[in-house]
Coordinates of C-alpha atoms and ligand atoms in Angstrom, one line a residue:
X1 CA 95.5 45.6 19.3
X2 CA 98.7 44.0 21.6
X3 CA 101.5 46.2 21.9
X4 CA 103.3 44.0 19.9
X5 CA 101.8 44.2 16.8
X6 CA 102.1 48.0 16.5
X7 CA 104.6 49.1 13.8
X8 CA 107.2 50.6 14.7
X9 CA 108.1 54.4 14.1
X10 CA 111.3 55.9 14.3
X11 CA 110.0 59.1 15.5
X12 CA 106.6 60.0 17.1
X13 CA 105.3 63.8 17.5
X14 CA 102.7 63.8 19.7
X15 CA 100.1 65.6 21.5
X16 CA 100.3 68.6 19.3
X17 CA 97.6 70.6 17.0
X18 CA 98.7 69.3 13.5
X19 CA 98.5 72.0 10.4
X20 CA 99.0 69.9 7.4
X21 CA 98.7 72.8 4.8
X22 CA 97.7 70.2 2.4
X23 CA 94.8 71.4 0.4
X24 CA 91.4 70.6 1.9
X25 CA 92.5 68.7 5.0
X26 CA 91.4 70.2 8.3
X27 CA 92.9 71.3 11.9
X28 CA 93.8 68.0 14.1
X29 CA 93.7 68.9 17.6
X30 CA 96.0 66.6 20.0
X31 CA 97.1 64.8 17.0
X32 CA 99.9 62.7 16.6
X33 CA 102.5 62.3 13.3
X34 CA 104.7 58.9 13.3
X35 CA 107.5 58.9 10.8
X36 CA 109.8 56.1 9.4
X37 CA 112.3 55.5 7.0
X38 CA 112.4 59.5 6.6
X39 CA 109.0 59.5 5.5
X40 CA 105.2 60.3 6.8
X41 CA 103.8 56.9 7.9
X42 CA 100.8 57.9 9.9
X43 CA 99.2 61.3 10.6
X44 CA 95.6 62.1 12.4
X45 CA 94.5 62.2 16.2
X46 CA 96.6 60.9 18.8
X47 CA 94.2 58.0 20.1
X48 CA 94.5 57.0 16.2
X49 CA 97.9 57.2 15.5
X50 CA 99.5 55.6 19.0
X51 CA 96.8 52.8 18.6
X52 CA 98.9 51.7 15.9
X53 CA 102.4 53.1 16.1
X54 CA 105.0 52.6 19.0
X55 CA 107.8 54.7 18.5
X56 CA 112.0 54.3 19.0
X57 CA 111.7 58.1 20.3
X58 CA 108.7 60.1 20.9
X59 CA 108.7 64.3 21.5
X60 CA 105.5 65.3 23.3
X61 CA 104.5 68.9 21.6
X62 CA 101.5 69.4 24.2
X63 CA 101.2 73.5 23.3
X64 CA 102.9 73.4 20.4
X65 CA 102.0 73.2 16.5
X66 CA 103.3 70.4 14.1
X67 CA 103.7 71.7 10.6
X68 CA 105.3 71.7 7.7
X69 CA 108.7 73.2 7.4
X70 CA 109.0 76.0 5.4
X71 CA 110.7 76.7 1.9
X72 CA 113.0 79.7 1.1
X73 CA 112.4 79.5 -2.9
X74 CA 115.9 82.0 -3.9
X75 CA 119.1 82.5 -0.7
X76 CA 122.3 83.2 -1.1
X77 CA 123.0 81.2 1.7
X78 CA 126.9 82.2 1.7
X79 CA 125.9 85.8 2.2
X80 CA 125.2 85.6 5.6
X81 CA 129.4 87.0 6.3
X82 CA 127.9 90.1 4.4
X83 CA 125.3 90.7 7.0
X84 CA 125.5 94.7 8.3
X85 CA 128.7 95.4 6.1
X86 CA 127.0 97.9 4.1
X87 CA 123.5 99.1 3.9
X88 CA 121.6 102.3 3.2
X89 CA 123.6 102.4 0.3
X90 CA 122.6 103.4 -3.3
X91 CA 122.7 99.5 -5.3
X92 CA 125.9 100.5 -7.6
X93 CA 127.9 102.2 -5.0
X94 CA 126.5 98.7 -2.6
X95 CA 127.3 96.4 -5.3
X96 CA 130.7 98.0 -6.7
X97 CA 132.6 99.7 -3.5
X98 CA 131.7 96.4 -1.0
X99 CA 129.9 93.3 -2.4
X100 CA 132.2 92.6 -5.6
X101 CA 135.5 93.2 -4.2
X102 CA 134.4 91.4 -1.0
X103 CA 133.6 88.5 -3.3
X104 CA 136.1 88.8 -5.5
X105 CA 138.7 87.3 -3.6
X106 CA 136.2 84.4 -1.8
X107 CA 137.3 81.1 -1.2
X108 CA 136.0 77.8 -0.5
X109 CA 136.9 78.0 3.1
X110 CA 135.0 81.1 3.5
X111 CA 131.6 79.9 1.9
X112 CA 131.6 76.9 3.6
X113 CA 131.1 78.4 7.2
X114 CA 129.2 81.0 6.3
X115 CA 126.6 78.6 4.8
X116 CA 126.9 76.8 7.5
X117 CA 125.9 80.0 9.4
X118 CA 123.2 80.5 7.2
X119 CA 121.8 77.2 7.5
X120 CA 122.1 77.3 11.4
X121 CA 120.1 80.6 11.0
X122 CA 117.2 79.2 8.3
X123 CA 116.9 75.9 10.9
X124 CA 116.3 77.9 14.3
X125 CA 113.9 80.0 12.1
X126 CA 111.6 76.7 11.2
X127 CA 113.1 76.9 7.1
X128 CA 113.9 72.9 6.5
X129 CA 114.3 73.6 2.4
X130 CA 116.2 76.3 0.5
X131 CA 117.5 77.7 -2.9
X132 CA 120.3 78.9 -3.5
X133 CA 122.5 80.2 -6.3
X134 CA 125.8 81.5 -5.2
X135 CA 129.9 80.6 -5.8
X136 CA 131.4 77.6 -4.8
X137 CA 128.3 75.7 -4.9
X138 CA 130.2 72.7 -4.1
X139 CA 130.9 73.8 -0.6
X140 CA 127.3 75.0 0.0
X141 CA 126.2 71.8 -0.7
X142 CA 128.9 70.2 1.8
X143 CA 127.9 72.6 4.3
X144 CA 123.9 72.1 3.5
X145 CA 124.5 68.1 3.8
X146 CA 126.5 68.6 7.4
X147 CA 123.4 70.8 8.6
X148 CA 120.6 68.2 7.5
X149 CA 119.0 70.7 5.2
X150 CA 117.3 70.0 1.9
X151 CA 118.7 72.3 -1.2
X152 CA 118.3 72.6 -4.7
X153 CA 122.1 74.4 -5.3
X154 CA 123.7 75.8 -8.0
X155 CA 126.5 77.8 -9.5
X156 CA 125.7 81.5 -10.3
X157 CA 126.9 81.7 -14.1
X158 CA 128.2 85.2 -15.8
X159 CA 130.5 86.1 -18.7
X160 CA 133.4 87.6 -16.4
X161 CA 136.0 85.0 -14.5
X162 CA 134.5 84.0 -11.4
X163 CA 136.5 83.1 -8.2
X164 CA 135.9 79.8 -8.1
X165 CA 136.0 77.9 -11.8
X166 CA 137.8 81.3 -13.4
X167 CA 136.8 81.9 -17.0
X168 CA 133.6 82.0 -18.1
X169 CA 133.4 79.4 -20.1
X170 CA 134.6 76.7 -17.1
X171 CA 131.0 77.8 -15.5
X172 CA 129.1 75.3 -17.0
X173 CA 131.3 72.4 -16.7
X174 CA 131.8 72.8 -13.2
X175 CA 128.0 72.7 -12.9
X176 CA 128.0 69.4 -14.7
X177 CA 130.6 67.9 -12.3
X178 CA 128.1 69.0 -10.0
X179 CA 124.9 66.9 -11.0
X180 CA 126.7 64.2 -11.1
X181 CA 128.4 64.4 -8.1
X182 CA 125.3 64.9 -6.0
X183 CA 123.7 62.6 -8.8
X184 CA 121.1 60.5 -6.7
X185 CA 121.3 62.8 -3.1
X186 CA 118.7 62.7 -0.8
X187 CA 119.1 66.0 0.4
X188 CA 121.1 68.1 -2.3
X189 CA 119.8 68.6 -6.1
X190 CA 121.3 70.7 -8.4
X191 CA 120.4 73.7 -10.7
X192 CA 121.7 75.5 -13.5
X193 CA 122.1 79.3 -12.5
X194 CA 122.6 82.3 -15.0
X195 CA 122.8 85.3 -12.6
X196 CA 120.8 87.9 -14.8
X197 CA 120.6 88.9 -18.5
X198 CA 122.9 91.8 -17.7
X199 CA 125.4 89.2 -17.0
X200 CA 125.1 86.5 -19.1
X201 CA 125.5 86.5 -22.9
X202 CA 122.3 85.3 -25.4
X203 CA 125.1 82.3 -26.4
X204 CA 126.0 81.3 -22.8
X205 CA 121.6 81.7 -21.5
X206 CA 120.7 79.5 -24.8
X207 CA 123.8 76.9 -23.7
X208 CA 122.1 76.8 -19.8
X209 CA 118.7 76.3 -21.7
X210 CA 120.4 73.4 -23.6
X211 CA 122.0 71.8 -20.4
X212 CA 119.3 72.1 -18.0
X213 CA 116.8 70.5 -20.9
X214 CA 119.8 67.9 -21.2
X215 CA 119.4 66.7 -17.2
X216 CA 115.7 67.6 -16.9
X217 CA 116.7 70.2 -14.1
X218 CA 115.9 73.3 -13.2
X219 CA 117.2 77.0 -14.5
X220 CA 117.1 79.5 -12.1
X221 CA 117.5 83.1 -13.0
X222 CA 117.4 86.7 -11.3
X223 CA 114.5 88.6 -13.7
X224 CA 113.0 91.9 -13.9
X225 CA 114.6 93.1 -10.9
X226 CA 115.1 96.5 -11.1
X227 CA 114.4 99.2 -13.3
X228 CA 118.4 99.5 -14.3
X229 CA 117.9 96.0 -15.5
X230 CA 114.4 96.8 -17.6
X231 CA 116.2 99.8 -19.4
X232 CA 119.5 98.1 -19.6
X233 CA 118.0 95.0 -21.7
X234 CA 115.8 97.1 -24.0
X235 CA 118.2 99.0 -24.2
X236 CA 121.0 96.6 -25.7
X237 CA 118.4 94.1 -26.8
X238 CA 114.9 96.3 -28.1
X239 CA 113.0 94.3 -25.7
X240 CA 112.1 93.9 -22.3
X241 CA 113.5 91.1 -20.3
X242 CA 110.4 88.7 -20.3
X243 CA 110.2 89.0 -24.2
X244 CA 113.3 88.9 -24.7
X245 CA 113.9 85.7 -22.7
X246 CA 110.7 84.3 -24.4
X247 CA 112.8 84.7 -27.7
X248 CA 116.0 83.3 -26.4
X249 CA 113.0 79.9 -25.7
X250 CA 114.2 80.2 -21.8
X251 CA 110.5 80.7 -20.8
X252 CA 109.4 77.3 -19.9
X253 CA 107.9 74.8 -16.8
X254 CA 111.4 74.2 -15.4
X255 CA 112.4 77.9 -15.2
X256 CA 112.9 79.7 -11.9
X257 CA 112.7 83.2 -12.2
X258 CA 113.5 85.4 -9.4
X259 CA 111.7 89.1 -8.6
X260 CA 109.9 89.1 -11.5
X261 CA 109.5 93.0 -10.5
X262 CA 108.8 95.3 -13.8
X263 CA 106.3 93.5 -15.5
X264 CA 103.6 94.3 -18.1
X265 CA 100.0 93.0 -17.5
X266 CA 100.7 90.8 -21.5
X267 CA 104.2 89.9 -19.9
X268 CA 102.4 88.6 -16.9
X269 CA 99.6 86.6 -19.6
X270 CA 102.8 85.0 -21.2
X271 CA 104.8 83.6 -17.7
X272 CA 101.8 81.9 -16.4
X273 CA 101.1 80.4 -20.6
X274 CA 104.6 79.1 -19.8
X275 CA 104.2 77.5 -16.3
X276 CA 107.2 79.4 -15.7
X277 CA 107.6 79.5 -11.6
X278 CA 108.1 82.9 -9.2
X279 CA 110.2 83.8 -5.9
X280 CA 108.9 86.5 -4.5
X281 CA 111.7 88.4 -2.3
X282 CA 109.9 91.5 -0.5
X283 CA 112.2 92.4 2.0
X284 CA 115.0 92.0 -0.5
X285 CA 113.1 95.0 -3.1
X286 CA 112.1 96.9 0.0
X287 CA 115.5 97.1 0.9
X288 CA 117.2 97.6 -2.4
X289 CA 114.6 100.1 -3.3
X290 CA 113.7 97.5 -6.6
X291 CA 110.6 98.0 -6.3
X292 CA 107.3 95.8 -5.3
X293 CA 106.8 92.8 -7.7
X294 CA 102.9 92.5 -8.9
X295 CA 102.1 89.2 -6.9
X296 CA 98.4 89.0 -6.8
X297 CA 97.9 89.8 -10.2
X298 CA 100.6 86.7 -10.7
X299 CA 98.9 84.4 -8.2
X300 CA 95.3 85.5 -10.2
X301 CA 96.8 84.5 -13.4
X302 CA 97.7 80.6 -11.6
X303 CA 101.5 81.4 -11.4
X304 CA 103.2 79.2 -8.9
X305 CA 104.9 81.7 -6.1
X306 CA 107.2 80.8 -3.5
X307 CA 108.4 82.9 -1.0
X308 CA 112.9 84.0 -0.5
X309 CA 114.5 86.3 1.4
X310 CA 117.3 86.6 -1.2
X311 CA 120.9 86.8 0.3
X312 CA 121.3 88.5 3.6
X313 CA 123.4 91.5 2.8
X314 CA 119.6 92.4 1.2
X315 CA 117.8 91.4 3.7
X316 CA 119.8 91.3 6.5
X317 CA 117.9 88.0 8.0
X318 CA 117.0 84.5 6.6
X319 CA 113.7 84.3 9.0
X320 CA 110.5 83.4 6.6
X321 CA 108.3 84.1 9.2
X322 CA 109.3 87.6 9.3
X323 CA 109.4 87.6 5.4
X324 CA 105.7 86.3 5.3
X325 CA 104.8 89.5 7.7
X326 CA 106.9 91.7 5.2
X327 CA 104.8 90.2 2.5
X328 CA 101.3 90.5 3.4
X329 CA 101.5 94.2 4.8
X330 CA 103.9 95.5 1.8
X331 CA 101.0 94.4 -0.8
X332 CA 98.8 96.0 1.4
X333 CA 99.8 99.4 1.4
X334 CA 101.4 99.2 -1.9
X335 CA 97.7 98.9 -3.4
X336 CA 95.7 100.6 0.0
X337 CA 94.0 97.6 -0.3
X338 CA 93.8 95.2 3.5
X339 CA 92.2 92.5 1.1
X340 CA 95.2 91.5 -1.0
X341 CA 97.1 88.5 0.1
X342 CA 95.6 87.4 3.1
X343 CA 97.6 85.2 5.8
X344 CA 96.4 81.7 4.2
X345 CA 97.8 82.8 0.4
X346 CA 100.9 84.0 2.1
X347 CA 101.9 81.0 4.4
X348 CA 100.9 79.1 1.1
X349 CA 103.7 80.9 -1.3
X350 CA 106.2 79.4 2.3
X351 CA 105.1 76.3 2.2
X352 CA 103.9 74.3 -0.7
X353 CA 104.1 77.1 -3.0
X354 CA 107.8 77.3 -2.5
X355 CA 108.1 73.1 -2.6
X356 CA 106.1 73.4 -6.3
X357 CA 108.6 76.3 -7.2
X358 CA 111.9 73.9 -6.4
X359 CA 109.8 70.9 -8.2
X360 CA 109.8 69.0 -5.0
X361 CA 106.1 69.4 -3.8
X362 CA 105.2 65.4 -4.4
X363 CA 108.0 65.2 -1.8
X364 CA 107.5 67.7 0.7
X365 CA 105.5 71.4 1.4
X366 CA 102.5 69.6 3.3
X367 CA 102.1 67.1 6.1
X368 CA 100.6 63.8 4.0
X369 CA 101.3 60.5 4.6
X370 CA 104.1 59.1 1.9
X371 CA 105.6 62.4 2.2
X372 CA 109.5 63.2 3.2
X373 CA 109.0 63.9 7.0
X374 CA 110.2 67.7 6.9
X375 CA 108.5 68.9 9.7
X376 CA 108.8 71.7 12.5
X377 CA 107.3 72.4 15.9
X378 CA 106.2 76.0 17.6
X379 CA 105.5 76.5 21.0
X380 CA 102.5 78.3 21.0
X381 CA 102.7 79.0 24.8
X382 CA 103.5 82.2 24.1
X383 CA 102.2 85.4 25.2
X384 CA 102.2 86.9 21.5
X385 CA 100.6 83.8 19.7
X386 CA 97.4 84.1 22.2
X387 CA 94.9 83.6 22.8
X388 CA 94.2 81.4 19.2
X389 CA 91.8 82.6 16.9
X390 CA 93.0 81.6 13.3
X391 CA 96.5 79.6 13.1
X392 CA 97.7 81.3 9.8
X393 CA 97.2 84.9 11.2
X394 CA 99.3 84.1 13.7
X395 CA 101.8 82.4 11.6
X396 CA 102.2 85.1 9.6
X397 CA 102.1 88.4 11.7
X398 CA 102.6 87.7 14.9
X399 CA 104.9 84.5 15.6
X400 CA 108.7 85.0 14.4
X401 CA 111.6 82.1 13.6
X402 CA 112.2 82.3 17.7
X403 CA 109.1 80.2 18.4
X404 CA 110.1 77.5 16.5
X405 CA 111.4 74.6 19.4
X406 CA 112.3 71.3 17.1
X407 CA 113.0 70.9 13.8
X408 CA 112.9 67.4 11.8
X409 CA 114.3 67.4 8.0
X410 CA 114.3 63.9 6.0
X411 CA 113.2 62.1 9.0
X412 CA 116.0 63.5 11.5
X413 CA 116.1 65.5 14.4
X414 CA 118.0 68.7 13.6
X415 CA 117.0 70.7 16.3
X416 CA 115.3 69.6 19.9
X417 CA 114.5 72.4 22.0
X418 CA 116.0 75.1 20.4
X419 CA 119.2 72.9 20.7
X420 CA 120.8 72.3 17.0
X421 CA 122.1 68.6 16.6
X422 CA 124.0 68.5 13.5
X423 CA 125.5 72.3 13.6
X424 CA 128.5 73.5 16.2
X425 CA 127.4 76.7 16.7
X426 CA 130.2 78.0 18.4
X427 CA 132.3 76.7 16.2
X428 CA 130.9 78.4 13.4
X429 CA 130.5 81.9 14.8
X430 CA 134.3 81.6 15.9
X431 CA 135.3 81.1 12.2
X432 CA 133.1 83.8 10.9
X433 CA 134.3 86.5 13.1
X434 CA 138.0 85.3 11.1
X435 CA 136.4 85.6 7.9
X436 CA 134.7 88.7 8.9
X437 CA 138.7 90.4 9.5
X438 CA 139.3 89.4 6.3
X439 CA 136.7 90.6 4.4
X440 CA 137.2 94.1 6.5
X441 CA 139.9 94.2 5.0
X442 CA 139.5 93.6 1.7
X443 CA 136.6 96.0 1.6
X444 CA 138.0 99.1 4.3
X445 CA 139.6 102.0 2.8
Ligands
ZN501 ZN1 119.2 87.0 -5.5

């Protein structure tokens, strides 16, 4: 064929071993990946791909590993100003001496750059997609949008006034100016967030049930955390927090639940009968002392599991690749068992997993052709990622978010060489040492 009737690419990633992740396909060595119009046109062997493509830009990843980008189901992405205020700390004493009054008196200014911070963060450590569920949603989704990441947002919703829309009741109609706002966004999608059932009233969880059934969106909730929370809701209610949300008709396809911790082996039977979806946050319930969530037995059962690192005052990182490391082992030793979930399962709940727990994985979580081009490279010329046995081992316990050299989200180049494109980083880290003074103060004695 002439050069000029190839089709033309906007982007071409070549020479690279390609990991599509997508169930079934195999390893392509020197392979090549052609994208256009923000989408997968053409993915295989290099010889293949460049017979047919000829590309506006082309980034040669000779040593490096094309793959998918990876998916942090649950963030608080506007947490990251929080990171090293307090730790070691019992959770009420954490919670009620620095995180409330810290948060207490947040503003829009101050969630905007420190999701911008965050987002800086999850893109140098290879995350293209995220959840979050925070205050001032808004603003994280402005700050998401300037990064070039892809988010499914929403408003954390309570029965006590919140900073940003003040009394309860304003919660969910700020969260309905918000679907319609970002109505139609490629990037930004919107989801409707009751915090916990320790927070939130059976009247105002039934009325997110109602609205998120209303715009066919998702509900995403913090459940079965802790043990507090477990004796709390039987407590108040008589039952524990899965049955009790199974009564309140919140378990469903489109619910997100987050820890899922404290679980019985029938409540377990009754969240996969429901197709209701998991994040699994291990460093977040290693470090909170929550507890360790039963995942394989929730996997077993067919539930869908994605992988979070929570917000960063839990954590105190966004990297994935360390969380997938954190995952693997802490099932390991929790159960003395070096069987349990082996690298492949674990890169899976990263990747796809995390895509089908955000409802986005006809979209993105593999490489496939027709796919939304999210897509990172790793330099694998690296003294701890060789020599190459098994690509997912080292994925998961020996490479970290450092190794990660370009990033592509939607189509664009968002990072080249370690180089972020759409983020000022100095910029950033000047304004969140001011909104770190601020905070100090709010928060020192
Ligand atoms: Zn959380």
């Amino acid at each position: 064929m002439s050069q000029q009737a190839k089709r033309r690419a906007d982007l071409l990633l070549t020479n690279g071993t390609i990991l599509t992740l997508s169930p079934g396909a195999e390893l392509i060595s020197s392979g090549a990946l052609a994208i256009t119009g923000g989408r997968i046109a053409a993915l295989g062997t290099k010889a293949n791909v460049e017979k047919f493509y000829a590309a506006e830009k082309t980034i040669d990843a000779r040593g490096a590993l094309i793959m998918p980008g990876l998916v942090n189901g649950h963030n608080h992405a506007a947490m990251t100003c929080y990171r090293g205020m307090a730790d070691d700390l019992p959770l009420m004493e954490w919670l009620t001496r620095y995180i409330f009054p810290a948060e207490s008196k947040s503003d829009e200014n101050q969630i905007y750059w420190s999701t911008l911070l965050a987002c800086a963060e999850m893109i140098r450590s290879g995350t293209t997609t995220f959840g979050d569920m925070y205050l001032f949603e808004e603003q994280v989704a402005q700050a998401t949008r300037q990064a070039g990441m892809r988010a499914v947002v929403g408003e954390v919703l309570y029965n006590f006034p919140s900073p940003n829309y003040g009394p309860p009741e304003n919660g969910l109609k700020y969260t309905e100016q918000l679907i319609n706002r970002w109505q139609g966004d490629p990037l930004i999608q919107i989801a409707i967030e009751p915090h916990a059932l320790y927070t939130c009233s059976p009247f105002l969880l039934r009325q997110c049930r109602d609205m998120a059934d209303r715009y066919g969106v998702p509900l995403v909730i913090h459940l079965a955390e802790t043990r507090s929370e477990l004796e709390e809701v039987s407590m108040k209610y008589g039952q524990t927090p899965v049955k009790y949300m199974e009564n309140l008709g919140l378990l469903s396809s489109s619910l997100i639940a987050c820890h899922c911790v404290w679980l019985t082996e029938e409540e377990m039977d009754l969240l996969a009968r429901r197709g209701v979806k998991v994040v699994h946050n291990p460093e977040s319930n290693m470090k909170l002392a929550s507890g360790v969530a039963p995942v394989p037995e929730l996997l077993a059962r067919g539930v869908t599991v994605g992988l979070g690192t929570d917000g960063c005052a839990s954590n105190n990182n966004l990297d994935l690749f360390q969380e997938m490391d954190s995952a693997a082992k802490l099932h390991k030793v929790h159960r003395l068992d070096p069987t349990v979930m082996p690298a492949e399962v674990v890169l899976e709940m990263a990747t796809l997993g995390g895509a089908k727990v955000l409802g986005l994985d006809k979209e993105i979580g593999s490489l496939e052709v027709g796919k939304k081009a999210d897509v990172i490279i790793l330099d694998l010329n690296r003294p701890h990622l060789q020599p190459i046995y098994n690509l997912a081992s080292h994925l998961v316990y020996s490479a970290t978010g450092a190794d990660v050299r370009d990033v592509i989200i939607d189509g664009h180049l968002v990072m080249q060489d370690r180089k972020l494109l759409t983020i000022d980083e100095e910029t950033v880290i000047n304004k969140i040492q001011e909104i770190k003074e601020k905070i100090w103060q709010r928060v020192s004695p």
